[in-house]
mmCIF file of C-alpha atoms in Angstrom:
data_model
loop_
_atom_site.group_PDB
_atom_site.id
_atom_site.type_symbol
_atom_site.label_atom_id
_atom_site.label_comp_id
_atom_site.label_asym_id
_atom_site.label_seq_id
_atom_site.Cartn_x
_atom_site.Cartn_y
_atom_site.Cartn_z
ATOM 1 C CA MET A 1 0.000 0.000 0.000
ATOM 2 C CA HIS A 2 1.272 3.474 -0.891
ATOM 3 C CA ALA A 3 1.698 6.102 1.806
ATOM 4 C CA ASP A 4 -1.375 7.858 0.386
ATOM 5 C CA GLY A 5 -3.477 4.769 1.038
ATOM 6 C CA ARG A 6 -3.670 3.457 -2.537
ATOM 7 C CA HIS A 7 -3.494 -0.330 -2.744
ATOM 8 C CA VAL A 8 -0.593 -1.752 -4.762
ATOM 9 C CA ARG A 9 -1.014 -5.155 -6.394
ATOM 10 C CA SER A 10 1.768 -7.663 -5.989
ATOM 11 C CA PRO A 11 3.798 -8.546 -9.118
ATOM 12 C CA LEU A 12 1.959 -11.878 -9.305
ATOM 13 C CA GLN A 13 -1.444 -10.176 -9.219
ATOM 14 C CA ALA A 14 -0.344 -7.658 -11.830
ATOM 15 C CA CYS A 15 0.768 -10.295 -14.351
ATOM 16 C CA HIS A 16 -1.297 -10.724 -17.495
ATOM 17 C CA VAL A 17 0.393 -13.983 -18.482
ATOM 18 C CA ILE A 18 2.338 -16.498 -16.414
ATOM 19 C CA ILE A 19 4.505 -18.766 -18.556
ATOM 20 C CA ARG A 20 5.358 -22.239 -17.296
ATOM 21 C CA ARG A 21 7.321 -25.110 -18.774
ATOM 22 C CA ARG A 22 5.400 -28.170 -17.598
ATOM 23 C CA SER A 23 8.547 -30.272 -17.274
ATOM 24 C CA ASP A 24 9.968 -27.676 -14.897
ATOM 25 C CA PHE A 25 7.025 -26.854 -12.678
ATOM 26 C CA GLY A 26 4.350 -29.522 -12.987
ATOM 27 C CA SER A 27 0.783 -28.487 -12.209
ATOM 28 C CA ILE A 28 0.489 -25.227 -10.305
ATOM 29 C CA ALA A 29 -2.560 -23.871 -8.495
ATOM 30 C CA LEU A 30 -2.790 -20.095 -8.847
ATOM 31 C CA PRO A 31 -4.418 -17.658 -6.416
ATOM 32 C CA HIS A 32 -8.007 -16.625 -7.056
ATOM 33 C CA GLY A 33 -8.241 -13.927 -9.700
ATOM 34 C CA VAL A 34 -4.847 -14.610 -11.278
ATOM 35 C CA PRO A 35 -4.939 -15.674 -14.972
ATOM 36 C CA MET A 36 -4.153 -19.295 -15.744
ATOM 37 C CA SER A 37 -0.664 -20.169 -16.967
ATOM 38 C CA ILE A 38 0.464 -20.570 -20.532
ATOM 39 C CA VAL A 39 2.177 -23.969 -20.560
ATOM 40 C CA ILE A 40 4.718 -24.663 -23.320
ATOM 41 C CA ARG A 41 5.571 -28.354 -23.797
ATOM 42 C CA ASP A 42 6.424 -30.938 -26.447
ATOM 43 C CA VAL A 43 3.504 -32.024 -28.595
ATOM 44 C CA ARG A 44 1.988 -35.473 -28.039
ATOM 45 C CA GLU A 45 1.077 -37.722 -30.930
ATOM 46 C CA HIS A 46 -2.604 -37.938 -30.017
ATOM 47 C CA GLU A 47 -2.804 -34.131 -30.367
ATOM 48 C CA LEU A 48 -1.819 -34.079 -34.049
ATOM 49 C CA ASP A 49 -5.415 -33.989 -35.304
ATOM 50 C CA SER A 50 -6.047 -30.882 -33.206
ATOM 51 C CA VAL A 51 -2.782 -29.346 -34.417
ATOM 52 C CA LEU A 52 -3.773 -30.039 -38.032
ATOM 53 C CA ALA A 53 -7.138 -28.343 -37.520
ATOM 54 C CA LEU A 54 -5.449 -25.308 -35.954
ATOM 55 C CA ASN A 55 -3.036 -25.051 -38.877
ATOM 56 C CA ASN A 56 -5.622 -25.331 -41.621
ATOM 57 C CA ASN A 57 -7.996 -22.864 -39.969
ATOM 58 C CA ALA A 58 -5.285 -20.240 -39.493
ATOM 59 C CA GLY A 59 -5.881 -18.345 -42.737
ATOM 60 C CA LEU A 60 -3.732 -17.337 -45.697
ATOM 61 C CA ALA A 61 -0.680 -16.398 -43.623
ATOM 62 C CA ILE A 62 -0.009 -20.095 -42.887
ATOM 63 C CA LEU A 63 0.606 -22.723 -45.555
ATOM 64 C CA PRO A 64 -1.821 -25.660 -45.341
ATOM 65 C CA LEU A 65 -0.738 -29.080 -44.098
ATOM 66 C CA ASP A 66 -2.018 -32.593 -44.575
ATOM 67 C CA SER A 67 -1.780 -35.384 -42.030
ATOM 68 C CA THR A 68 1.183 -37.022 -43.796
ATOM 69 C CA LYS A 69 3.325 -33.892 -43.677
ATOM 70 C CA LEU A 70 2.327 -33.218 -40.092
ATOM 71 C CA GLN A 71 3.296 -36.757 -39.105
ATOM 72 C CA ARG A 72 6.727 -36.180 -40.676
ATOM 73 C CA PHE A 73 7.051 -32.994 -38.653
ATOM 74 C CA TYR A 74 6.243 -35.004 -35.531
ATOM 75 C CA GLU A 75 8.834 -37.641 -36.381
ATOM 76 C CA GLN A 76 11.627 -35.307 -37.472
ATOM 77 C CA ALA A 77 11.282 -31.761 -36.119
ATOM 78 C CA GLU A 78 13.914 -30.722 -33.601
ATOM 79 C CA TYR A 79 11.390 -28.454 -31.871
ATOM 80 C CA PHE A 80 7.643 -29.136 -31.955
ATOM 81 C CA ARG A 81 5.858 -27.662 -28.981
ATOM 82 C CA VAL A 82 2.306 -26.716 -28.146
ATOM 83 C CA ALA A 83 0.888 -24.075 -25.836
ATOM 84 C CA GLU A 84 -1.872 -24.775 -23.344
ATOM 85 C CA ARG A 85 -3.986 -21.940 -21.968
ATOM 86 C CA ASP A 86 -6.589 -22.674 -19.301
ATOM 87 C CA GLY A 87 -5.998 -26.371 -20.017
ATOM 88 C CA ASN A 88 -6.833 -26.071 -23.731
ATOM 89 C CA LEU A 89 -4.604 -26.234 -26.806
ATOM 90 C CA ALA A 90 -3.841 -22.635 -27.773
ATOM 91 C CA GLY A 91 -1.219 -22.998 -30.511
ATOM 92 C CA PHE A 92 1.946 -24.704 -31.712
ATOM 93 C CA LEU A 93 5.406 -23.926 -33.096
ATOM 94 C CA VAL A 94 7.613 -26.150 -35.284
ATOM 95 C CA GLY A 95 11.333 -25.557 -35.857
ATOM 96 C CA PHE A 96 14.354 -27.181 -37.523
ATOM 97 C CA GLY A 97 18.098 -26.723 -37.143
ATOM 98 C CA SER A 98 20.170 -25.722 -40.157
ATOM 99 C CA GLY A 99 21.733 -29.193 -40.331
ATOM 100 C CA SER A 100 18.419 -30.900 -41.012
ATOM 101 C CA ALA A 101 17.193 -32.084 -44.411
ATOM 102 C CA HIS A 102 13.970 -30.097 -44.064
ATOM 103 C CA ASP A 103 12.454 -29.669 -47.536
ATOM 104 C CA SER A 104 11.193 -26.087 -47.576
ATOM 105 C CA SER A 105 12.093 -23.420 -50.129
ATOM 106 C CA ASN A 106 12.383 -20.768 -47.424
ATOM 107 C CA PHE A 107 14.557 -23.030 -45.272
ATOM 108 C CA ALA A 108 16.741 -23.680 -48.338
ATOM 109 C CA TRP A 109 16.996 -19.915 -48.945
ATOM 110 C CA PHE A 110 18.432 -19.408 -45.467
ATOM 111 C CA ARG A 111 20.720 -22.430 -45.742
ATOM 112 C CA ASP A 112 22.199 -21.174 -49.017
ATOM 113 C CA ARG A 113 23.204 -17.919 -47.302
ATOM 114 C CA HIS A 114 23.856 -18.721 -43.646
ATOM 115 C CA PRO A 115 25.900 -21.652 -42.298
ATOM 116 C CA GLU A 116 24.217 -22.142 -38.930
ATOM 117 C CA PHE A 117 20.780 -21.107 -37.682
ATOM 118 C CA PHE A 118 17.537 -22.372 -36.191
ATOM 119 C CA TYR A 119 14.490 -22.026 -38.427
ATOM 120 C CA ILE A 120 10.907 -21.462 -37.315
ATOM 121 C CA ASP A 121 8.875 -23.277 -39.953
ATOM 122 C CA ARG A 122 5.545 -22.108 -38.586
ATOM 123 C CA ILE A 123 3.782 -20.770 -35.533
ATOM 124 C CA VAL A 124 0.005 -20.943 -35.208
ATOM 125 C CA VAL A 125 -2.103 -19.444 -32.432
ATOM 126 C CA ALA A 126 -5.788 -20.324 -32.101
ATOM 127 C CA SER A 127 -7.944 -17.392 -33.226
ATOM 128 C CA ARG A 128 -9.652 -17.059 -29.848
ATOM 129 C CA ARG A 129 -6.232 -16.811 -28.140
ATOM 130 C CA ARG A 130 -4.644 -14.179 -30.375
ATOM 131 C CA GLY A 131 -3.571 -11.081 -28.527
ATOM 132 C CA GLY A 132 -3.393 -12.978 -25.242
ATOM 133 C CA GLY A 133 0.364 -13.492 -25.050
ATOM 134 C CA VAL A 134 0.632 -16.972 -26.578
ATOM 135 C CA GLY A 135 2.776 -15.831 -29.499
ATOM 136 C CA ARG A 136 5.144 -13.949 -27.217
ATOM 137 C CA ALA A 137 5.363 -16.959 -24.911
ATOM 138 C CA PHE A 138 6.340 -19.155 -27.864
ATOM 139 C CA TYR A 139 8.985 -16.726 -29.092
ATOM 140 C CA ALA A 140 10.474 -16.402 -25.615
ATOM 141 C CA ASP A 141 10.655 -20.200 -25.397
ATOM 142 C CA VAL A 142 12.101 -20.816 -28.856
ATOM 143 C CA GLN A 143 14.657 -18.038 -28.388
ATOM 144 C CA SER A 144 15.727 -19.566 -25.077
ATOM 145 C CA TYR A 145 16.112 -22.911 -26.863
ATOM 146 C CA THR A 146 17.992 -21.400 -29.811
ATOM 147 C CA GLU A 147 20.485 -19.191 -27.989
ATOM 148 C CA LEU A 148 21.988 -22.269 -26.318
ATOM 149 C CA ARG A 149 22.504 -24.063 -29.645
ATOM 150 C CA TYR A 150 22.580 -21.741 -32.670
ATOM 151 C CA PRO A 151 23.963 -18.272 -33.484
ATOM 152 C CA GLN A 152 20.852 -17.058 -35.318
ATOM 153 C CA LEU A 153 17.087 -17.531 -35.266
ATOM 154 C CA ALA A 154 15.357 -17.404 -38.656
ATOM 155 C CA CYS A 155 11.779 -17.179 -39.888
ATOM 156 C CA GLU A 156 9.721 -15.530 -42.602
ATOM 157 C CA VAL A 157 6.617 -13.371 -42.881
ATOM 158 C CA PHE A 158 4.404 -13.638 -45.957
ATOM 159 C CA LEU A 159 4.010 -10.172 -47.495
ATOM 160 C CA ASP A 160 0.923 -10.760 -49.613
ATOM 161 C CA HIS A 161 -1.659 -11.172 -46.854
ATOM 162 C CA GLY A 162 -1.652 -8.061 -44.656
ATOM 163 C CA ALA A 163 1.766 -8.413 -43.056
ATOM 164 C CA ASP A 164 1.946 -5.226 -40.964
ATOM 165 C CA ALA A 165 0.988 -6.860 -37.659
ATOM 166 C CA ALA A 166 3.388 -9.777 -38.164
ATOM 167 C CA LEU A 167 6.267 -7.515 -39.201
ATOM 168 C CA LEU A 168 5.718 -5.284 -36.166
ATOM 169 C CA PHE A 169 5.547 -8.332 -33.890
ATOM 170 C CA HIS A 170 8.848 -9.696 -35.187
ATOM 171 C CA GLY A 171 10.483 -6.274 -35.193
ATOM 172 C CA SER A 172 9.591 -5.890 -31.523
ATOM 173 C CA PHE A 173 11.552 -9.091 -30.882
ATOM 174 C CA GLY A 174 14.646 -7.767 -32.649
ATOM 175 C CA PHE A 175 14.295 -9.533 -36.013
ATOM 176 C CA ARG A 176 15.610 -7.777 -39.125
ATOM 177 C CA GLU A 177 14.953 -8.423 -42.800
ATOM 178 C CA VAL A 178 17.909 -10.058 -44.543
ATOM 179 C CA GLY A 179 16.230 -10.459 -47.929
ATOM 180 C CA GLN A 180 13.050 -11.549 -49.680
ATOM 181 C CA ASN A 181 12.114 -14.815 -51.329
ATOM 182 C CA THR A 182 9.322 -15.640 -53.739
ATOM 183 C CA MET A 183 8.127 -19.183 -53.151
ATOM 184 C CA ALA A 184 7.683 -20.520 -56.666
ATOM 185 C CA ASP A 185 5.514 -23.466 -55.669
ATOM 186 C CA VAL A 186 2.828 -21.262 -54.078
ATOM 187 C CA GLU A 187 3.703 -17.855 -55.621
ATOM 188 C CA VAL A 188 3.994 -16.158 -52.244
ATOM 189 C CA ARG A 189 6.542 -13.430 -51.480
ATOM 190 C CA ALA A 190 8.181 -13.669 -48.064
ATOM 191 C CA SER A 191 10.233 -11.283 -45.964
ATOM 192 C CA MET A 192 13.175 -13.320 -44.658
ATOM 193 C CA LEU A 193 13.969 -12.397 -41.062
ATOM 194 C CA MET A 194 16.850 -13.228 -38.728
ATOM 195 C CA LYS A 195 17.890 -12.386 -35.191
ATOM 196 C CA ASP A 196 21.373 -12.797 -33.733
ATOM 197 C CA MET A 197 21.554 -14.852 -30.537
ATOM 198 C CA CYS A 198 23.865 -12.710 -28.407
ATOM 199 C CA SER A 199 24.391 -15.396 -25.756
ATOM 200 C CA TYR A 200 25.415 -18.121 -28.190
ATOM 201 C CA PRO A 201 29.158 -17.281 -28.515
ATOM 202 C CA TRP A 202 29.585 -17.445 -24.736
ATOM 203 C CA VAL A 203 27.571 -20.678 -24.472
ATOM 204 C CA LYS A 204 29.572 -22.272 -27.278
ATOM 205 C CA GLU A 205 32.920 -21.245 -25.784
ATOM 206 C CA THR A 206 31.959 -22.273 -22.260
ATOM 207 C CA TYR A 207 30.171 -25.567 -22.902
ATOM 208 C CA ALA A 208 31.459 -26.617 -26.349
ATOM 209 C CA GLY A 209 28.131 -28.202 -27.253
ATOM 210 C CA LYS A 210 27.815 -30.183 -24.003
ATOM 211 C CA LEU A 211 25.031 -28.424 -22.113
ATOM 212 C CA PRO A 212 24.300 -29.432 -18.503
ATOM 213 C CA GLU A 213 21.671 -32.165 -18.562
ATOM 214 C CA GLU A 214 20.599 -31.649 -14.961
ATOM 215 C CA LEU A 215 18.978 -28.275 -15.720
ATOM 216 C CA PRO A 216 15.407 -28.902 -16.918
ATOM 217 C CA TRP A 217 14.962 -25.431 -18.397
ATOM 218 C CA VAL A 218 17.763 -26.117 -20.890
ATOM 219 C CA GLY A 219 15.489 -28.561 -22.719
ATOM 220 C CA ARG A 220 16.517 -31.154 -25.267
ATOM 221 C CA PRO A 221 16.093 -31.451 -29.036
ATOM 222 C CA ARG A 222 13.264 -33.819 -29.936
ATOM 223 C CA HIS A 223 15.400 -35.175 -32.789
ATOM 224 C CA ALA A 224 19.014 -34.414 -33.636
ATOM 225 C CA ALA A 225 19.534 -32.673 -36.965
ATOM 226 C CA ALA A 226 21.561 -35.599 -38.280
ATOM 227 C CA ASP A 227 18.529 -37.855 -37.845
ATOM 228 C CA ASN A 228 16.199 -35.660 -39.907
ATOM 229 C CA ARG A 229 15.263 -36.593 -43.414
ATOM 230 C CA SER A 230 13.253 -34.681 -46.008
ATOM 231 C CA THR A 231 10.070 -33.338 -44.426
ATOM 232 C CA GLY A 232 8.275 -31.190 -46.955
ATOM 233 C CA THR A 233 6.321 -28.017 -46.207
#
């Protein structure tokens, strides 16, 4: 309480979004009136039908998937995580390291120009959850994953479908345009974005690729890049 008698909420009460990694914290009961957590965790195979529906209802800014391609993502993606909000699936993000054999024209564009990076193939947030912090939670999580393993984080924004909001979102996270690519197979023009991972040089020098396994927040790749085969997009 201020000296003038005004009540001051605690930092927990003032939070709009509380991000949890389920493997780190387990189930947490929150005080009355505090928003439920956003939980970021690895996808489970029985959730793929729901993930497919989310993807194909996302609009023109996301390329469609079929169940075969999604299954290959599940089997081969280095990073494939979902977000839960209030116990319900709120979105997903799929990513591949530069050493993978991921078959995507945008991924190939980055690989032809940059030796080492982590690529966000797609992020989808359920329409009813947009604007609620899910996208920012995903980007915080994938950046934390990337900066321990890769020098750059890469993604693209499609420019032909009202890109202002997406470009502003990525710009607020420190991404910069490094070029543009026209995807011949779907005739879509994309702004190719990258962000330097400032912590990576220190992590590489200090740990030489051998991260401490006893720290749960470090996370682990679902599949090593060397194990990935062509995935298609």
